Coordinates of C-alpha atoms in Angstrom, one line a residue:
X1 CA 0.8 17.9 -18.6
X2 CA 0.0 16.4 -22.0
X3 CA -2.5 13.6 -22.3
X4 CA -2.4 10.8 -24.8
X5 CA -5.0 8.2 -25.8
X6 CA -3.7 4.6 -26.5
X7 CA -5.8 2.2 -28.5
X8 CA -5.4 -1.1 -30.3
X9 CA -6.0 -1.1 -34.0
X10 CA -9.0 -3.4 -33.9
X11 CA -11.3 -3.3 -36.9
X12 CA -13.3 -1.3 -37.9
X13 CA -10.5 1.3 -38.3
X14 CA -13.0 4.1 -38.6
X15 CA -14.2 3.6 -35.0
X16 CA -10.6 4.1 -33.8
X17 CA -10.4 7.3 -36.0
X18 CA -13.6 8.6 -34.5
X19 CA -12.3 7.9 -31.0
X20 CA -9.1 9.8 -31.7
X21 CA -11.2 12.7 -33.0
X22 CA -13.2 12.6 -29.8
X23 CA -10.0 12.6 -27.8
X24 CA -8.7 15.7 -29.6
X25 CA -12.0 17.5 -28.8
X26 CA -11.6 16.4 -25.2
X27 CA -8.1 17.9 -24.8
X28 CA -5.8 15.0 -25.6
X29 CA -2.7 16.0 -27.5
X30 CA -1.5 12.6 -28.6
X31 CA -3.0 9.5 -30.2
X32 CA -1.1 6.2 -29.8
X33 CA -1.6 2.7 -30.9
X34 CA 0.0 -0.7 -30.4
X35 CA 2.1 -2.0 -33.3
X36 CA 1.7 -5.7 -33.5
X37 CA 0.5 -6.4 -37.0
X38 CA -0.5 -10.0 -36.6
X39 CA -2.8 -9.3 -33.6
X40 CA -4.1 -6.0 -34.9
X41 CA -4.4 -4.0 -38.1
X42 CA -1.4 -2.2 -39.6
X43 CA -1.2 1.1 -37.8
X44 CA 0.5 3.4 -40.3
X45 CA -2.4 3.2 -42.7
X46 CA -4.8 4.2 -39.9
X47 CA -2.5 7.1 -38.8
X48 CA -3.0 8.7 -42.1
X49 CA -6.7 8.8 -41.6
X50 CA -6.3 10.1 -38.0
X51 CA -4.1 12.9 -39.1
X52 CA -6.3 13.8 -42.0
X53 CA -9.4 14.0 -39.7
X54 CA -7.8 15.9 -36.8
X55 CA -6.1 19.3 -36.6
X56 CA -3.5 19.1 -33.8
X57 CA -3.2 15.5 -32.6
X58 CA 0.2 13.9 -32.7
X59 CA 0.2 10.2 -33.5
X60 CA 2.7 7.5 -32.7
X61 CA 3.5 3.9 -31.9
X62 CA 3.4 2.5 -28.4
X63 CA 5.5 0.8 -29.4
X64 CA 7.1 -0.3 -32.6
X65 CA 10.2 -2.4 -32.7
X66 CA 13.4 -2.6 -34.8
X67 CA 12.7 -6.0 -36.4
X68 CA 9.1 -6.1 -37.9
X69 CA 10.1 -3.6 -40.7
X70 CA 13.4 -2.6 -42.1
X71 CA 14.6 0.7 -40.6
X72 CA 14.4 2.6 -43.9
X73 CA 10.8 1.5 -44.2
X74 CA 9.9 2.7 -40.7
X75 CA 11.7 6.0 -41.3
X76 CA 9.9 6.5 -44.6
X77 CA 6.5 5.7 -43.1
X78 CA 6.9 8.4 -40.4
X79 CA 8.5 10.9 -42.8
X80 CA 5.7 10.4 -45.3
X81 CA 3.1 11.2 -42.7
X82 CA 5.1 14.2 -41.5
X83 CA 5.4 15.5 -45.1
X84 CA 1.7 15.1 -45.6
X85 CA 0.5 16.5 -42.2
X86 CA 3.3 18.6 -40.8
X87 CA 5.6 16.8 -38.3
X88 CA 2.8 15.3 -36.1
X89 CA 4.4 11.9 -35.3
X90 CA 6.4 10.3 -32.6
X91 CA 8.3 7.0 -32.9
X92 CA 7.8 5.0 -29.7
X93 CA 10.1 2.0 -29.9
X94 CA 10.8 -1.1 -27.7
X95 CA 12.0 -4.7 -27.9
X96 CA 8.8 -6.0 -29.6
X97 CA 7.2 -8.2 -27.0
X98 CA 4.0 -9.3 -28.7
X99 CA 5.0 -8.4 -32.3
X100 CA 8.0 -10.7 -32.2
X101 CA 6.8 -13.5 -30.0
X102 CA 3.6 -14.0 -31.9
X103 CA 5.7 -14.6 -35.0
X104 CA 7.9 -17.1 -33.2
X105 CA 10.9 -14.7 -32.9
X106 CA 12.7 -13.3 -29.9
X107 CA 12.4 -9.6 -28.9
X108 CA 15.3 -7.4 -30.1
X109 CA 18.4 -6.9 -28.1
X110 CA 19.2 -3.5 -26.6
X111 CA 22.1 -3.1 -29.0
X112 CA 19.8 -3.5 -32.0
X113 CA 17.3 -1.0 -30.5
X114 CA 20.0 1.6 -30.0
X115 CA 21.3 1.3 -33.5
X116 CA 17.7 1.3 -34.9
X117 CA 16.8 4.5 -33.0
X118 CA 19.8 6.3 -34.4
X119 CA 19.2 5.2 -38.0
X120 CA 15.4 5.7 -38.0
X121 CA 15.8 9.2 -36.6
X122 CA 18.6 10.2 -39.0
X123 CA 16.8 8.9 -42.0
X124 CA 13.4 10.4 -41.1
X125 CA 15.0 13.8 -40.5
X126 CA 16.8 13.7 -43.9
X127 CA 20.3 12.7 -42.8
X128 CA 22.5 9.9 -44.1
X129 CA 22.6 6.7 -42.2
X130 CA 24.1 3.3 -42.7
X131 CA 21.7 0.3 -43.1
X132 CA 23.2 -3.2 -43.4
X133 CA 26.5 -1.7 -44.6
X134 CA 25.0 0.6 -47.2
X135 CA 24.8 4.4 -46.7
X136 CA 21.3 5.7 -47.4
X137 CA 19.6 9.0 -47.4
X138 CA 15.9 9.7 -48.2
X139 CA 16.3 12.5 -50.7
X140 CA 12.8 13.9 -50.7
X141 CA 12.7 14.7 -47.0
X142 CA 13.0 18.4 -46.1
X143 CA 12.5 19.9 -42.6
X144 CA 11.8 16.4 -41.2
X145 CA 11.4 15.9 -37.4
X146 CA 10.9 12.6 -35.6
X147 CA 11.2 12.4 -31.8
X148 CA 12.1 8.8 -30.9
X149 CA 10.9 7.7 -27.4
X150 CA 12.1 4.4 -25.9
X151 CA 10.1 2.0 -23.7
X152 CA 12.2 0.7 -20.9
X153 CA 12.2 -1.0 -17.5
X154 CA 15.6 -2.6 -16.8
X155 CA 18.8 -0.8 -15.8
X156 CA 20.6 -1.1 -19.1
X157 CA 17.5 0.0 -21.1
X158 CA 16.9 3.0 -18.8
X159 CA 20.6 4.0 -19.2
X160 CA 20.2 3.8 -23.0
X161 CA 17.0 5.8 -22.9
X162 CA 18.7 8.6 -21.0
X163 CA 21.8 8.5 -23.1
X164 CA 20.1 8.4 -26.5
X165 CA 16.3 8.7 -26.7
X166 CA 14.2 11.9 -27.1
X167 CA 11.7 10.5 -24.6
X168 CA 11.1 7.7 -22.1
X169 CA 7.9 5.6 -22.1
X170 CA 7.2 3.9 -18.8
X171 CA 4.3 1.5 -18.9
X172 CA 3.0 1.7 -15.4
X173 CA 1.8 4.5 -13.1
X174 CA 3.2 3.5 -9.7
X175 CA 4.7 6.7 -8.1
X176 CA 7.5 4.9 -6.4
X177 CA 8.7 3.1 -9.5
X178 CA 8.1 6.2 -11.6
X179 CA 10.4 8.2 -9.3
X180 CA 13.0 5.4 -9.3
X181 CA 13.0 5.0 -13.1
X182 CA 12.8 8.7 -14.0
X183 CA 15.8 9.3 -11.8
X184 CA 17.8 6.5 -13.6
X185 CA 16.9 8.0 -17.0
X186 CA 17.8 11.6 -16.0
X187 CA 21.0 10.5 -14.3
X188 CA 22.0 8.7 -17.5
X189 CA 21.2 11.8 -19.6
X190 CA 23.5 13.9 -17.3
X191 CA 26.3 11.3 -17.6
X192 CA 26.0 11.4 -21.4
X193 CA 26.4 15.2 -21.3
X194 CA 22.8 15.9 -22.2
X195 CA 20.3 18.2 -20.6
X196 CA 17.9 15.8 -18.7
X197 CA 15.1 18.2 -19.4
X198 CA 15.4 17.3 -23.1
X199 CA 14.1 13.7 -22.4
X200 CA 10.3 13.8 -22.4
X201 CA 8.8 11.5 -19.7
X202 CA 5.7 9.6 -20.7
X203 CA 3.8 7.4 -18.2
X204 CA 1.4 5.0 -19.9
X205 CA -1.2 3.0 -18.0
X206 CA -4.9 2.0 -18.0
X207 CA -7.4 4.5 -16.5
X208 CA -11.0 3.6 -15.5
X209 CA -13.2 6.4 -14.1
X210 CA -15.9 5.2 -11.7
X211 CA -19.0 7.2 -10.5
X212 CA -18.0 6.5 -6.9
X213 CA -15.5 4.6 -4.7
X214 CA -17.8 1.8 -3.6
X215 CA -16.3 -1.6 -3.3
X216 CA -18.4 -2.9 -6.2
X217 CA -17.4 -0.1 -8.5
X218 CA -13.7 -0.5 -7.7
X219 CA -13.8 -4.2 -8.1
X220 CA -15.3 -3.9 -11.5
X221 CA -12.7 -1.3 -12.6
X222 CA -9.9 -3.6 -11.3
X223 CA -11.2 -6.5 -13.4
X224 CA -11.3 -4.3 -16.5
X225 CA -7.7 -3.3 -16.0
X226 CA -6.1 -6.4 -14.5
X227 CA -4.8 -7.4 -18.0
X228 CA -2.2 -4.6 -17.7
X229 CA -0.3 -6.3 -14.9
X230 CA 0.0 -9.4 -17.1
X231 CA 1.3 -7.4 -20.0
X232 CA 3.9 -5.6 -17.8
X233 CA 4.6 -9.1 -16.3
X234 CA 6.0 -10.2 -19.6
X235 CA 8.7 -7.6 -19.4
X236 CA 9.3 -8.2 -15.7
X237 CA 9.8 -11.9 -16.3
X238 CA 12.5 -11.1 -18.8
X239 CA 14.2 -8.9 -16.1
X240 CA 14.0 -11.6 -13.5
X241 CA 15.4 -14.1 -15.9
X242 CA 18.3 -11.8 -16.5
X243 CA 19.0 -10.3 -13.1
X244 CA 17.4 -12.8 -10.7
X245 CA 14.6 -12.5 -8.3
X246 CA 16.5 -10.3 -5.9
X247 CA 18.8 -7.7 -7.4
X248 CA 19.9 -4.3 -6.5
X249 CA 19.5 -3.3 -10.1
X250 CA 15.8 -3.9 -10.3
X251 CA 13.4 -2.9 -7.5
X252 CA 11.5 -5.7 -5.8
X253 CA 8.5 -3.5 -5.9
X254 CA 8.4 -4.3 -9.6
X255 CA 9.4 -7.9 -9.7
X256 CA 7.8 -9.6 -6.6
X257 CA 4.3 -9.8 -8.0
X258 CA 5.1 -12.2 -10.8
X259 CA 6.0 -15.2 -8.6
X260 CA 2.7 -16.9 -9.4
X261 CA 2.9 -16.1 -13.1
X262 CA 2.7 -19.1 -15.4
X263 CA 1.8 -19.2 -19.1
X264 CA 0.8 -16.3 -21.3
X265 CA -1.3 -16.6 -24.5
X266 CA -0.8 -13.5 -26.7
X267 CA -4.3 -14.2 -28.2
X268 CA -5.6 -12.3 -25.2
X269 CA -2.8 -9.7 -25.1
X270 CA -3.9 -6.3 -23.9
X271 CA -7.5 -7.2 -23.4
X272 CA -9.7 -7.2 -20.4
X273 CA -10.7 -10.6 -19.2
X274 CA -7.3 -12.1 -20.1
X275 CA -7.3 -15.5 -18.4
X276 CA -3.6 -15.5 -18.0
X277 CA -3.6 -12.5 -15.6
X278 CA -5.4 -14.0 -12.6
X279 CA -2.0 -14.0 -10.8
X280 CA -2.1 -10.1 -10.7
X281 CA -3.2 -9.0 -7.3
X282 CA -5.5 -6.0 -6.6
X283 CA -2.6 -4.1 -5.1
X284 CA -0.7 -4.2 -8.4
X285 CA -3.8 -3.0 -10.3
X286 CA -4.2 -0.1 -7.9
X287 CA -0.5 0.8 -8.1
X288 CA 0.1 0.4 -11.8
X289 CA -3.3 1.9 -13.0
X290 CA -5.6 4.8 -12.3
X291 CA -9.0 3.6 -11.1
X292 CA -11.8 5.2 -9.1
X293 CA -13.6 8.5 -9.2
X294 CA -12.1 11.4 -11.1
X295 CA -10.6 13.0 -8.0
X296 CA -8.4 10.0 -7.5
X297 CA -7.1 10.3 -11.0
X298 CA -6.5 14.0 -10.6
X299 CA -4.5 13.4 -7.3
X300 CA -2.3 10.7 -8.8
X301 CA -1.7 12.6 -12.0
X302 CA -0.6 15.6 -10.0
X303 CA 1.7 13.4 -8.0
X304 CA 3.2 12.0 -11.2
X305 CA 3.7 15.5 -12.7
X306 CA 5.6 16.4 -9.6
X307 CA 7.9 13.5 -10.3
X308 CA 8.7 14.9 -13.7
X309 CA 6.1 13.2 -15.9
X310 CA 5.4 15.3 -19.0
X311 CA 2.6 13.1 -20.5
X312 CA 0.1 10.6 -19.3
X313 CA -0.9 8.2 -22.0
X314 CA -4.2 6.5 -21.2
X315 CA -4.5 2.8 -22.1
X316 CA -8.2 2.6 -23.0
X317 CA -8.9 -1.1 -23.4
X318 CA -12.0 -1.9 -21.3
X319 CA -15.8 -1.6 -21.4
X320 CA -16.0 2.1 -20.9
X321 CA -13.8 3.6 -23.7
X322 CA -15.9 6.5 -24.7
X323 CA -17.0 7.3 -21.2
X324 CA -13.4 7.4 -20.1
X325 CA -12.4 9.8 -22.9
X326 CA -15.3 12.1 -22.0
X327 CA -14.6 11.9 -18.2
X328 CA -11.0 12.9 -18.8
X329 CA -12.0 15.7 -21.1
X330 CA -14.7 17.1 -18.7
X331 CA -13.3 16.4 -15.2
X332 CA -9.6 15.3 -15.3
X333 CA -7.6 17.1 -17.9
X334 CA -8.9 20.6 -17.0
X335 CA -8.3 20.0 -13.3
X336 CA -4.8 18.7 -13.7
X337 CA -3.8 21.5 -16.0
X338 CA -5.2 24.4 -13.9

């Protein structure tokens, strides 16, 4: 199993670069960041520094969207990094929850995401693609390679992921939901005539390693990770609005917990202590995240691997960032991969 580290591009940027270097030394293979350029710093500038100061780490967006930048700009950004540092990028893409809503815009439609994925990949790999009615090709690209991974929850998004994307990003680590959604993606790949093994499966979720499993330690870890249930809840609320509270198309294990959800202020997005996530129960934190001593993480990661997960991307937004990187490098990653 591969391991990725997910951070926000908070200033100072060099601190993020140092943490990505620390992650590479600890056995992580991927470094991911959010892409929401009002809330955080522009990630592509920082990727250049991460790639320059690491040897093997692959970097990517978790996730970008098809509307913040024009598609030729996104393709050229990735292709430039690949040209400089040797095809060490992944384009994670989704609807643009925070990036679009903070700017007063609606997240992208699935149709737009599907078209953008095709165009960005074609352009970044040196092929011709049509953008706004004009055929374009980036002439300086040679031997370009850009895997495009799609973030998805709902049935139509899962189908598109299996039919088109190189990888699937699932932002939660609940084994039941992981099994259900991975099956939907793999089935869609088969229906599209693809080898389902060609779709990389990435589960992304917060992890907090405690010294023991005392009630006090677990309670603190849950509070540090509760924000994640609120972030996922934004996407779940969109699904409920589209499909209703009770639908055969969306598991109730995913949708039931947002009944008490009210407002959401993106000023606290992705941060521990988010006041808009008090509706998230402990059960959801335990299901969606990895908390507790290292052996609990190891057991859950092995379970996820058995369900077809190729990479675990660790959201590291809490009060123990460096300690978590080190604990994974020392105790978790070696145990999972032996």
